[in-house]
Tab-separated table of C-alpha atoms in Angstrom:
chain	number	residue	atom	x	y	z
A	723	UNK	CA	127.113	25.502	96.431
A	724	UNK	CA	129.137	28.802	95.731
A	725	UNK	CA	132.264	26.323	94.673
A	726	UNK	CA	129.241	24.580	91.953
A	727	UNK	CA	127.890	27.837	90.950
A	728	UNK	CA	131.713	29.235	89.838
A	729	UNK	CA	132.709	26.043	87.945
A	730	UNK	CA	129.468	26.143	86.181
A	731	UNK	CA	129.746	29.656	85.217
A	732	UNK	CA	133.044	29.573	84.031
A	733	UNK	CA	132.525	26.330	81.855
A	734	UNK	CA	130.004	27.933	80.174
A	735	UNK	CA	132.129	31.211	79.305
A	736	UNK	CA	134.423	28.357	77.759
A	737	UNK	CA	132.366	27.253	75.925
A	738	UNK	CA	132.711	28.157	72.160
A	739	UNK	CA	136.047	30.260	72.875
A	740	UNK	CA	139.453	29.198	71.541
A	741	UNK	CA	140.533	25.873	71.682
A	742	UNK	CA	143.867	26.879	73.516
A	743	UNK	CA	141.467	28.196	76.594
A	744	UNK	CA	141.108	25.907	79.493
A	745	UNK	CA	139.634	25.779	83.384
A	746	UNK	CA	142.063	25.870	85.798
A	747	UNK	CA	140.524	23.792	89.021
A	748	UNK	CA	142.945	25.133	92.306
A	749	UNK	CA	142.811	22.717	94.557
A	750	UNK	CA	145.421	24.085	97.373
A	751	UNK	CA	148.521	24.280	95.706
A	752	UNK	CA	147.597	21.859	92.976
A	753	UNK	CA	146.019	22.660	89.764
A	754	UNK	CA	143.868	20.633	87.248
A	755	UNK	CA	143.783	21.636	83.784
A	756	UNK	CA	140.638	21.283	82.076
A	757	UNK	CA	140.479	22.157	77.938
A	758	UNK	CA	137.595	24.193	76.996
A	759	UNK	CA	136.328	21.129	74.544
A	760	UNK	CA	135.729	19.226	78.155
A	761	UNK	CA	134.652	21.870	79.827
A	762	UNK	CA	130.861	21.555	78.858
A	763	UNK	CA	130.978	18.099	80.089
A	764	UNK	CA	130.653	18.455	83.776
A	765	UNK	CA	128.410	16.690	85.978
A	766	UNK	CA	127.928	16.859	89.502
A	767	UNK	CA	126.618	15.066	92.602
A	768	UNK	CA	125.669	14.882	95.779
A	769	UNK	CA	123.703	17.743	95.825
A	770	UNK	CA	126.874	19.512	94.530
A	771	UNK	CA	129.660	18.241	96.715
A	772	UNK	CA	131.092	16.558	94.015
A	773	UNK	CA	131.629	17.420	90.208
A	774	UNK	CA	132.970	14.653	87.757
A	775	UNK	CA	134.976	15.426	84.315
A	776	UNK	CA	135.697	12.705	82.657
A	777	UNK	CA	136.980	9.802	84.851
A	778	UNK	CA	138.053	12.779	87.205
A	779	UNK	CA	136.286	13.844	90.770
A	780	UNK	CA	136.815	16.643	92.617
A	781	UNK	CA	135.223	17.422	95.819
A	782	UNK	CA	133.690	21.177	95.870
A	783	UNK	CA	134.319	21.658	99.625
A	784	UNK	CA	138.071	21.449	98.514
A	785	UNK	CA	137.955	23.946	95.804
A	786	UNK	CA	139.606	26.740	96.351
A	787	UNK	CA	138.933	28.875	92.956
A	788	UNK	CA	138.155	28.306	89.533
A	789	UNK	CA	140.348	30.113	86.735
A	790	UNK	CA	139.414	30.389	82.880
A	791	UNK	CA	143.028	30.566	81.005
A	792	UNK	CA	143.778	31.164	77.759
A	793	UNK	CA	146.731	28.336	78.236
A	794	UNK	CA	146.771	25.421	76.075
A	795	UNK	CA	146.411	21.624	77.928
A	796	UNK	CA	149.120	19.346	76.998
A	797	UNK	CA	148.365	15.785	77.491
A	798	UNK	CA	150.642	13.885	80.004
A	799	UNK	CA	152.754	16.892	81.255
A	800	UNK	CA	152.978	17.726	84.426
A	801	UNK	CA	154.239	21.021	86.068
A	802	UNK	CA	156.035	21.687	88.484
A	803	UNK	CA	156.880	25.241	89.549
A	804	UNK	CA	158.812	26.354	92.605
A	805	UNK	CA	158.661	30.002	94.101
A	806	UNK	CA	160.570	30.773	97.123
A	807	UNK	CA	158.665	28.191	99.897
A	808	UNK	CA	155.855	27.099	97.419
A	809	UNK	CA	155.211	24.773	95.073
A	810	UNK	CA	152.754	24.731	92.121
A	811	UNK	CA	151.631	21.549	90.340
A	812	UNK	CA	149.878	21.902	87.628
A	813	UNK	CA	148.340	18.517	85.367
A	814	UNK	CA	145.824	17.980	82.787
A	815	UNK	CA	142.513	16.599	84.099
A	816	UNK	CA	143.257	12.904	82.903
A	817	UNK	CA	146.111	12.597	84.710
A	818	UNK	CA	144.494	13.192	87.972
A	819	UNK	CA	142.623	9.904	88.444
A	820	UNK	CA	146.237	8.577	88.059
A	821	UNK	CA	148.166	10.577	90.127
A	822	UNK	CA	148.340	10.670	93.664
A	823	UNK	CA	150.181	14.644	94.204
A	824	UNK	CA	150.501	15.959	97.497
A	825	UNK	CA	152.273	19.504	97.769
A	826	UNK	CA	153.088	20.783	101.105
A	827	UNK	CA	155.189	24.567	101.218
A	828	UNK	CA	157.576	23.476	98.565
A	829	UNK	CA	157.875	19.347	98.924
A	830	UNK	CA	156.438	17.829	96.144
A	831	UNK	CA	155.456	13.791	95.900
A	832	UNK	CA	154.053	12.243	93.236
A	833	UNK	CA	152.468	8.683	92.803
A	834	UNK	CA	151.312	6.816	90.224
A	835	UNK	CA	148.867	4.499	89.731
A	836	UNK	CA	149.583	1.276	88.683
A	837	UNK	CA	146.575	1.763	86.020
A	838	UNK	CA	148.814	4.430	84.482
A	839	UNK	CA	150.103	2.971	81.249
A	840	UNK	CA	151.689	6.656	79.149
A	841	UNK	CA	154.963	8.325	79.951
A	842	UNK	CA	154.402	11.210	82.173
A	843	UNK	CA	156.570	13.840	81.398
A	844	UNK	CA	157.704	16.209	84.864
A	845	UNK	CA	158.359	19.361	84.200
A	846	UNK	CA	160.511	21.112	87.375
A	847	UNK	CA	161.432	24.465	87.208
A	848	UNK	CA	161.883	27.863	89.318
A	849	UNK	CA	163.751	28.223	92.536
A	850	UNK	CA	163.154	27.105	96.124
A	851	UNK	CA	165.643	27.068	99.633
A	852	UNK	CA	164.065	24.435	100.851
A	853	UNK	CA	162.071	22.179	99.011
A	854	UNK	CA	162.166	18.671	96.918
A	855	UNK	CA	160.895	16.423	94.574
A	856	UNK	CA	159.833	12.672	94.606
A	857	UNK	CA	158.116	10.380	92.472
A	858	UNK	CA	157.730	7.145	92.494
A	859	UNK	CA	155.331	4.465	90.073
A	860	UNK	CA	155.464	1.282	87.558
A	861	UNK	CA	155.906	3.082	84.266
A	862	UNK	CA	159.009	4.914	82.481
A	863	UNK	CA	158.637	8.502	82.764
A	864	UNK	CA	160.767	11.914	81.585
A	865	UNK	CA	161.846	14.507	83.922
A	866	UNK	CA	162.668	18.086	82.687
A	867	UNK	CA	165.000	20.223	84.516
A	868	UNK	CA	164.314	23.567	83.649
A	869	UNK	CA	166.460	26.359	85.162
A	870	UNK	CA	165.191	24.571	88.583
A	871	UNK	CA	167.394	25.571	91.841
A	872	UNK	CA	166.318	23.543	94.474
A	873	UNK	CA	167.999	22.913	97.930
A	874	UNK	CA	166.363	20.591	100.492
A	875	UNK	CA	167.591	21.086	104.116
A	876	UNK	CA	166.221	17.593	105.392
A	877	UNK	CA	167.175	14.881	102.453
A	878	UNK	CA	167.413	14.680	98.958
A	879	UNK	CA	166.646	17.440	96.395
A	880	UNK	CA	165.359	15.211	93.861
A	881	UNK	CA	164.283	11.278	94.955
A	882	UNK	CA	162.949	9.013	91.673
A	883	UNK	CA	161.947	5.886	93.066
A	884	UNK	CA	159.869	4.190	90.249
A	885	UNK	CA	162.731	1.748	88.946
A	886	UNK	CA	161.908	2.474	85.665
A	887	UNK	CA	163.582	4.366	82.623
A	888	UNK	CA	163.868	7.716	83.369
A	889	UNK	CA	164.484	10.207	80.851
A	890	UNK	CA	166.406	13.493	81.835
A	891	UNK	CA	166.178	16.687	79.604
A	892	UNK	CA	168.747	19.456	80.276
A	893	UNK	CA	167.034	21.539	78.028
A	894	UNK	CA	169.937	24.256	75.581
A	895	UNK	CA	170.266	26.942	77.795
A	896	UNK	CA	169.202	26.058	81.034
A	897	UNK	CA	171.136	25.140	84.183
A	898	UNK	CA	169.714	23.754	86.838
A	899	UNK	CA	171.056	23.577	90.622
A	900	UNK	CA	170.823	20.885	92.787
A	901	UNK	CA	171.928	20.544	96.773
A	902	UNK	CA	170.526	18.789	99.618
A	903	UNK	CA	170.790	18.396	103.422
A	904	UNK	CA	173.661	17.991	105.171
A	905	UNK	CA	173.906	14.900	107.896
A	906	UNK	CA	170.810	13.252	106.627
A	907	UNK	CA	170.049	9.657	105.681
A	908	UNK	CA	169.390	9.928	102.201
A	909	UNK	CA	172.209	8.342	99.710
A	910	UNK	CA	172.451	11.512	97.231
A	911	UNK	CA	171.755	14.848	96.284
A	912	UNK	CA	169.860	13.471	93.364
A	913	UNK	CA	168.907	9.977	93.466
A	914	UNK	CA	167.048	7.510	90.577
A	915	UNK	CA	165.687	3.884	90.908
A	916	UNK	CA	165.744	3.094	87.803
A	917	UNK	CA	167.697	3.691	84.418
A	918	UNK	CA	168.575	7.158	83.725
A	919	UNK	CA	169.057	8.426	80.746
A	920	UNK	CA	170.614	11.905	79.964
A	921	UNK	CA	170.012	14.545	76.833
A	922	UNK	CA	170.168	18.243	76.250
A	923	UNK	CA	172.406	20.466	75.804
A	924	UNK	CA	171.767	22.403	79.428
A	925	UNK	CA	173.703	22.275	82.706
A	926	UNK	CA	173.234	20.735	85.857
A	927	UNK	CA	175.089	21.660	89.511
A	928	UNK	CA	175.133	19.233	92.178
A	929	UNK	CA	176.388	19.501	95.348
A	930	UNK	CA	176.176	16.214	97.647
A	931	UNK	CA	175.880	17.373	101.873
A	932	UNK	CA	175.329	13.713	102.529
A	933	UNK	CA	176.601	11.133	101.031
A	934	UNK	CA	176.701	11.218	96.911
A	935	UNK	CA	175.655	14.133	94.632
A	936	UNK	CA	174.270	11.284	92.462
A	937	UNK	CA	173.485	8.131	92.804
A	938	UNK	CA	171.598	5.252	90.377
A	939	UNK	CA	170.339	2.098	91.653
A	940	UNK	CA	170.538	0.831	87.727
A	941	UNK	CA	172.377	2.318	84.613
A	942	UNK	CA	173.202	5.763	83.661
A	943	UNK	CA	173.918	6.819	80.211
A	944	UNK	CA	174.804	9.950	78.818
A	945	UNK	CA	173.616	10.526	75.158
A	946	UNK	CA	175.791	12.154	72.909
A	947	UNK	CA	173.609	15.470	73.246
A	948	UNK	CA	174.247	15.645	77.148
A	949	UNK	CA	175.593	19.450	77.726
A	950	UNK	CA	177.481	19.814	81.099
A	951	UNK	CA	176.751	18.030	84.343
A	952	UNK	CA	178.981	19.245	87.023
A	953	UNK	CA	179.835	18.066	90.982
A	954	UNK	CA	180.880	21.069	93.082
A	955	UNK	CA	181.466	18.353	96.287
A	956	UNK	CA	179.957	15.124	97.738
A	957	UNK	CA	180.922	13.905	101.122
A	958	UNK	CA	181.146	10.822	99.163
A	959	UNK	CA	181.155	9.682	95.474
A	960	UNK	CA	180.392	12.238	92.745
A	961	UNK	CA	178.977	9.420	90.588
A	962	UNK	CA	177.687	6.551	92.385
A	963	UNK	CA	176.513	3.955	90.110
A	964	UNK	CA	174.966	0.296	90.275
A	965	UNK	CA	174.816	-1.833	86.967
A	966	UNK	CA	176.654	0.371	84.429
A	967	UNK	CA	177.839	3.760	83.017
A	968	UNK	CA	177.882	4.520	79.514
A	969	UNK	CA	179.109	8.635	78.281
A	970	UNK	CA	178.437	8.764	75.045
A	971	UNK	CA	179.184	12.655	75.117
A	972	UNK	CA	178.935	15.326	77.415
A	973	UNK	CA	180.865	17.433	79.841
A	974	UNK	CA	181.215	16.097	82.669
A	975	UNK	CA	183.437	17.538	85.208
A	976	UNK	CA	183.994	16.231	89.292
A	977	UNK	CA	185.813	18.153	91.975
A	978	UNK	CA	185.998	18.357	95.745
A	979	UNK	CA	184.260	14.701	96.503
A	980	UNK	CA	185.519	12.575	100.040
A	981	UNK	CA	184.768	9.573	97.804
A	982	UNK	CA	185.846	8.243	94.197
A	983	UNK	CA	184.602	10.341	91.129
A	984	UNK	CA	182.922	8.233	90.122
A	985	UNK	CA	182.265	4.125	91.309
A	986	UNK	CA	180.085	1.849	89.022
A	987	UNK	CA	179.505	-1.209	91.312
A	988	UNK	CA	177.526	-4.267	90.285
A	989	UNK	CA	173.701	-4.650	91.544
A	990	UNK	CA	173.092	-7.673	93.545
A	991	UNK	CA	171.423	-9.625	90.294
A	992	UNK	CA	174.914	-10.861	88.805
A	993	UNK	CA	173.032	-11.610	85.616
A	994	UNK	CA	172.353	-8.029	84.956
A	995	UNK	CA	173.610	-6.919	81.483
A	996	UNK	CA	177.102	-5.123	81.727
A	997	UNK	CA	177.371	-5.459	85.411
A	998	UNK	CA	179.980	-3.563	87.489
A	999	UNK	CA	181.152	-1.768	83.539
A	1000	UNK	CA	181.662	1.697	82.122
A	1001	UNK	CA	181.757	2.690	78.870
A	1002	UNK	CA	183.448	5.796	77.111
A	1003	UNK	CA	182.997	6.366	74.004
A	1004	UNK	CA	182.616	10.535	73.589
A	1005	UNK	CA	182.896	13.736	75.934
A	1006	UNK	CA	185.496	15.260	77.971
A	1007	UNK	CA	185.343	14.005	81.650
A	1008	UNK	CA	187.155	15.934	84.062
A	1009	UNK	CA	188.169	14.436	87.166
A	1010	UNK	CA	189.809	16.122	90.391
A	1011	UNK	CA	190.949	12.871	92.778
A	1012	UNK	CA	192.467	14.489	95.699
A	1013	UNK	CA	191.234	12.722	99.153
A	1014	UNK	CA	193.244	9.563	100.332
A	1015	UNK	CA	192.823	5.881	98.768
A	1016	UNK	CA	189.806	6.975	96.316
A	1017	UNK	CA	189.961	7.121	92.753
A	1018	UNK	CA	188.593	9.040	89.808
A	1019	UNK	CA	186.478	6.409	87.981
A	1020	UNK	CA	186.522	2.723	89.414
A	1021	UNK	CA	184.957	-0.212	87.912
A	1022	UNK	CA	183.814	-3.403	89.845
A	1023	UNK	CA	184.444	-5.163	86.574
A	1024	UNK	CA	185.684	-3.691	83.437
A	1025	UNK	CA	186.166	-0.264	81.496
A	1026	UNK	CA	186.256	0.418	77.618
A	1027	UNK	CA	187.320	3.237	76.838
A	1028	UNK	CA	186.998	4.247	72.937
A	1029	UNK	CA	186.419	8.010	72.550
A	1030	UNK	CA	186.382	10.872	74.186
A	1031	UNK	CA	188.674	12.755	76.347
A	1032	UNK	CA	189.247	12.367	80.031
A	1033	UNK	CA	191.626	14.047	82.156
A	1034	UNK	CA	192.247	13.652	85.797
A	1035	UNK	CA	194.726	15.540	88.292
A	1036	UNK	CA	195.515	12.836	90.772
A	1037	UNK	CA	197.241	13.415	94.470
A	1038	UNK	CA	196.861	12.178	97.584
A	1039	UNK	CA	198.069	8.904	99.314
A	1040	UNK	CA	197.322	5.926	97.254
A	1041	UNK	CA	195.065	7.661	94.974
A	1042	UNK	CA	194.593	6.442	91.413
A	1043	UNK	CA	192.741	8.428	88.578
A	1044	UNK	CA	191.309	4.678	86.929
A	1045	UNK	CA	191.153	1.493	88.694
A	1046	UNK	CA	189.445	-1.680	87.073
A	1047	UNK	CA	188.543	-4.373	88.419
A	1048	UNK	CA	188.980	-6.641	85.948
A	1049	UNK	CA	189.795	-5.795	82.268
A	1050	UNK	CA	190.931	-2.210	80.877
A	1051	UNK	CA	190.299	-1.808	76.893
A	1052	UNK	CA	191.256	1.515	75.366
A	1053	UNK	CA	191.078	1.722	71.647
A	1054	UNK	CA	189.204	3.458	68.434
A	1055	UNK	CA	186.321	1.506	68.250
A	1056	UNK	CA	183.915	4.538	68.328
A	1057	UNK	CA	185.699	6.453	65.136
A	1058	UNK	CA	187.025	8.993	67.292
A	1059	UNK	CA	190.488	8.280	69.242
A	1060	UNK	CA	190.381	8.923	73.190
A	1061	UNK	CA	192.540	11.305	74.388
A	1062	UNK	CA	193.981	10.669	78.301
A	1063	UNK	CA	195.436	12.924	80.012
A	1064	UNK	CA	196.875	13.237	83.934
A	1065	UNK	CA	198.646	14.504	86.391
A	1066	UNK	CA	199.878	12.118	88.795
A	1067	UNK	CA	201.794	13.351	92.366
A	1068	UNK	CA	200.658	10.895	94.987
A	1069	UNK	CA	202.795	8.226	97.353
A	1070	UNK	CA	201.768	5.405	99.496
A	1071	UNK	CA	198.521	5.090	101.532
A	1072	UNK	CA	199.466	3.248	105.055
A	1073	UNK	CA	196.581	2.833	107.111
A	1074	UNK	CA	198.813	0.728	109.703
A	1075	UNK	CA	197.755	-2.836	108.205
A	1076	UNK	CA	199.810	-4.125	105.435
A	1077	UNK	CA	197.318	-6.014	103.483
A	1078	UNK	CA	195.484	-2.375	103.155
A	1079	UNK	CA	198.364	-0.275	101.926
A	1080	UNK	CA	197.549	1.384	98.354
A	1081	UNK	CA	200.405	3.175	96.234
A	1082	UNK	CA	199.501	6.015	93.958
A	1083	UNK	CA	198.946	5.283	90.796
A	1084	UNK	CA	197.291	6.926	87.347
A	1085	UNK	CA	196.091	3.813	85.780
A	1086	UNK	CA	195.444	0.692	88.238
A	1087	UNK	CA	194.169	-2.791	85.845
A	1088	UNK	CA	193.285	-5.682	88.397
A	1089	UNK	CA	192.916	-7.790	85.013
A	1090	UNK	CA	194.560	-7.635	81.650
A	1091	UNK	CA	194.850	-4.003	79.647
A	1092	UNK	CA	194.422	-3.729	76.258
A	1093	UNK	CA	195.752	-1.222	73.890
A	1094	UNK	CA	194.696	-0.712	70.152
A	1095	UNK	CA	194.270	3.011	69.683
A	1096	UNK	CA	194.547	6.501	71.242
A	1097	UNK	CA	196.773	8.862	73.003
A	1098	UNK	CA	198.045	8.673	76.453
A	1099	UNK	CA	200.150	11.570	78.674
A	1100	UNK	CA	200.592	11.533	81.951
A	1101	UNK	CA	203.381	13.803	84.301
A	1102	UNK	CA	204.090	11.339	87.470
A	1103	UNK	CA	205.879	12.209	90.536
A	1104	UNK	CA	205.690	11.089	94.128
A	1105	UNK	CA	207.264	7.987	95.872
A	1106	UNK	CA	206.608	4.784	94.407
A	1107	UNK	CA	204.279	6.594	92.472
A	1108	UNK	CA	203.550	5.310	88.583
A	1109	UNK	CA	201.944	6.055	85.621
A	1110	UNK	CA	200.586	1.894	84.837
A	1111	UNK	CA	200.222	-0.909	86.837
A	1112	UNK	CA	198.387	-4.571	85.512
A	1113	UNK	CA	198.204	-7.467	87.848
A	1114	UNK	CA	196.896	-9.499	84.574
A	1115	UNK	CA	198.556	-9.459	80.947
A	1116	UNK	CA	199.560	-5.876	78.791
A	1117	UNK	CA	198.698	-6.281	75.032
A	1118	UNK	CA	199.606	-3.386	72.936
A	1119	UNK	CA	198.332	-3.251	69.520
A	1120	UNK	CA	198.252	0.501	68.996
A	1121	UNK	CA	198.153	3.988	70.099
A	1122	UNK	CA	200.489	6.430	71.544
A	1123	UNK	CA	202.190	6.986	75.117
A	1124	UNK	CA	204.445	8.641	77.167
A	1125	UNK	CA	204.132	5.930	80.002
A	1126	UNK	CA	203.591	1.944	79.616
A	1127	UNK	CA	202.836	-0.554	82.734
A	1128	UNK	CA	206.262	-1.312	84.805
């Protein structure tokens, strides 16, 4: 009755104050907002065991304080704060019929109901050694990253496994950090079901112990306001990618990876739109492809590029910095022409079976290559190393370069 007695007294201290103030219900190391214009309207049960707000129940054995704040309740935001080995969440009270939150030390998950029908938007921020995030549901949704640093030392940092659009904000002036376990069985450092979309003009680490430091079961696109998103290492890909890519601006810069730089792959529904495709049509990618037989960006179909700058140092046996696998389309089509540049050094890649070796090469088109705009420089050395190489047909309409297929 203690818990009852509290939550009464501090609704009615509410009540007439500012309309910023709100109740802050601690349940554990969740929180439920509650604005002072609700407060008033509590009701409870069961000789006091339970109290009801709106469509919200909490039980009053599980109450663990009751907090007046003069903090204003923002409708469909959810935070998530990390502090050494502890998380925070904090939600307004009509969320929390619709969310199923469990915090434990500093793992947050995060459920929703099928009922839900409004973007959620996940705020993440502060700093934890070992901790991580997951959320799964059946509605689009918009994840903050707000000068978070999270490791996890037994999966993935971040896991979104909705399957729905996901909105990432890099808010200007952040930079978040992101690294996960090493020798686990998760697929990346940061992983989405669903189709990610990036903004903001912050900057975002990864660092993939596992397997990828990201990884996309759908599309990814970069906006044009995307800041920097940089891969330290990945045992694997930097970039792993089902459906498409699209990098519409950006930094984007990919170093020390056992894997390609990036690898768009097609999902197994072949009539997805823009299956197995990247797109490039603003930023400056930056690629580092030094481990054996990988490449910097590889396509299971085809790659148009039309803006933008890339550049990509290239060594190592059979090594390639692009590698389509069908069409290659470079041209002006955005307004702004795309600048290439790389350095090419590898030679041959001979695993001891013929049909596997792979020569070194900067640009690799398993279909035809067009041409109709841009600038092109590449320094190539190594045996049988070369700038271009097209299994299909080379038609040049425009553009400058140093090197042309052989």
């Amino acid at each position: 009755m203690k818990h009852l007695y509290a939550l009464l007294m501090a609704a009615a201290a509410l009540t007439g104050q500012a309309q910023a103030q709100c109740l802050m219900v601690y349940e554990g190391q969740v929180a439920t907002a509650i604005p002072a214009t609700e407060a008033y309207r509590i009701a409870y049960a069961d000789d006091g065991k339970t109290l009801t707000v709106g469509s919200a129940t909490f039980a009053t054995a599980g109450i663990d304080s009751i907090v007046g704040r003069d903090n204003e309740v923002t409708a469909n935001l959810v935070q998530v704060d990390y502090t050494d080995q502890r998380a925070t969440v904090t939600l307004p009270v009509d969320l929390r019929p619709l969310l199923q939150v469990t915090a434990s030390a500093a793992d947050v998950s995060i459920v929703a109901s099928a009922a839900l029908t409004d973007e959620v938007t996940y705020t993440l921020a502060g700093s934890a050694a070992d901790g991580s995030f997951f959320m799964d549901g059946e509605y689009k949704a918009t994840l903050t990253l707000n000068n978070l640093t999270l490791t996890n030392l037994r999966g993935a940092a971040i896991d979104i496994a909705c399957g729905k659009r996901i909105d990432v904000k890099l808010p200007e002036g952040t930079h978040t950090t992101l690294t996960d376990a090493v020798g686990g069985t998760h697929s990346a450092c940061f992983f989405i079901n669903g189709h990610a979309e990036f903004s903001g003009g912050g900057k975002l680490t990864l660092t993939g112990r596992t397997k990828h430091a990201y990884a996309s079961d759908e599309y990814t696109l970069l906006k044009a306001s995307t800041g920097t998103i940089e891969v330290l290492s990945a045992v694997s890909d930097g970039f792993h990618i089902d459906q498409y890519f699209e990098m519409r601006g950006g930094q984007v810069t990919i170093d020390g990876v056992g894997g390609d730089c990036i690898d768009v792959s097609c999902t197994k529904d072949a009539t997805d739109e823009l299956n197995g495709q990247a797109f490039m049509s603003g930023g400056t990618l930056v690629m580092n492809v030094a481990a054996d037989d990988v490449k910097g960006i590889k396509t299971e179909n085809a790659f148009h590029l039309s803006g933008g700058t890339l550049q990509a140092t290239v060594s190592g046996l059979g090594t390639k910095g692009i590698s389509t696998g069908t069409d290659l389309t470079i041209d002006s089509t955005s307004g702004s022409a795309p600048q290439l540049r790389m350095t090419v050094s590898g030679t041959t890649y001979m695993p001891g079976d013929a049909t596997l070796e792979s020569k070194c090469r900067g640009i690799k088109v398993k279909g035809n290559f067009t041409f109709d705009g841009g600038d092109i420089y590449m320094e190539v050395t190594g045996s049988k190393a070369k700038g271009i190489s097209v299994d299909g047909l080379f038609n040049y309409k425009s553009g400058t370069s140093n090197v042309f297929p052989e």
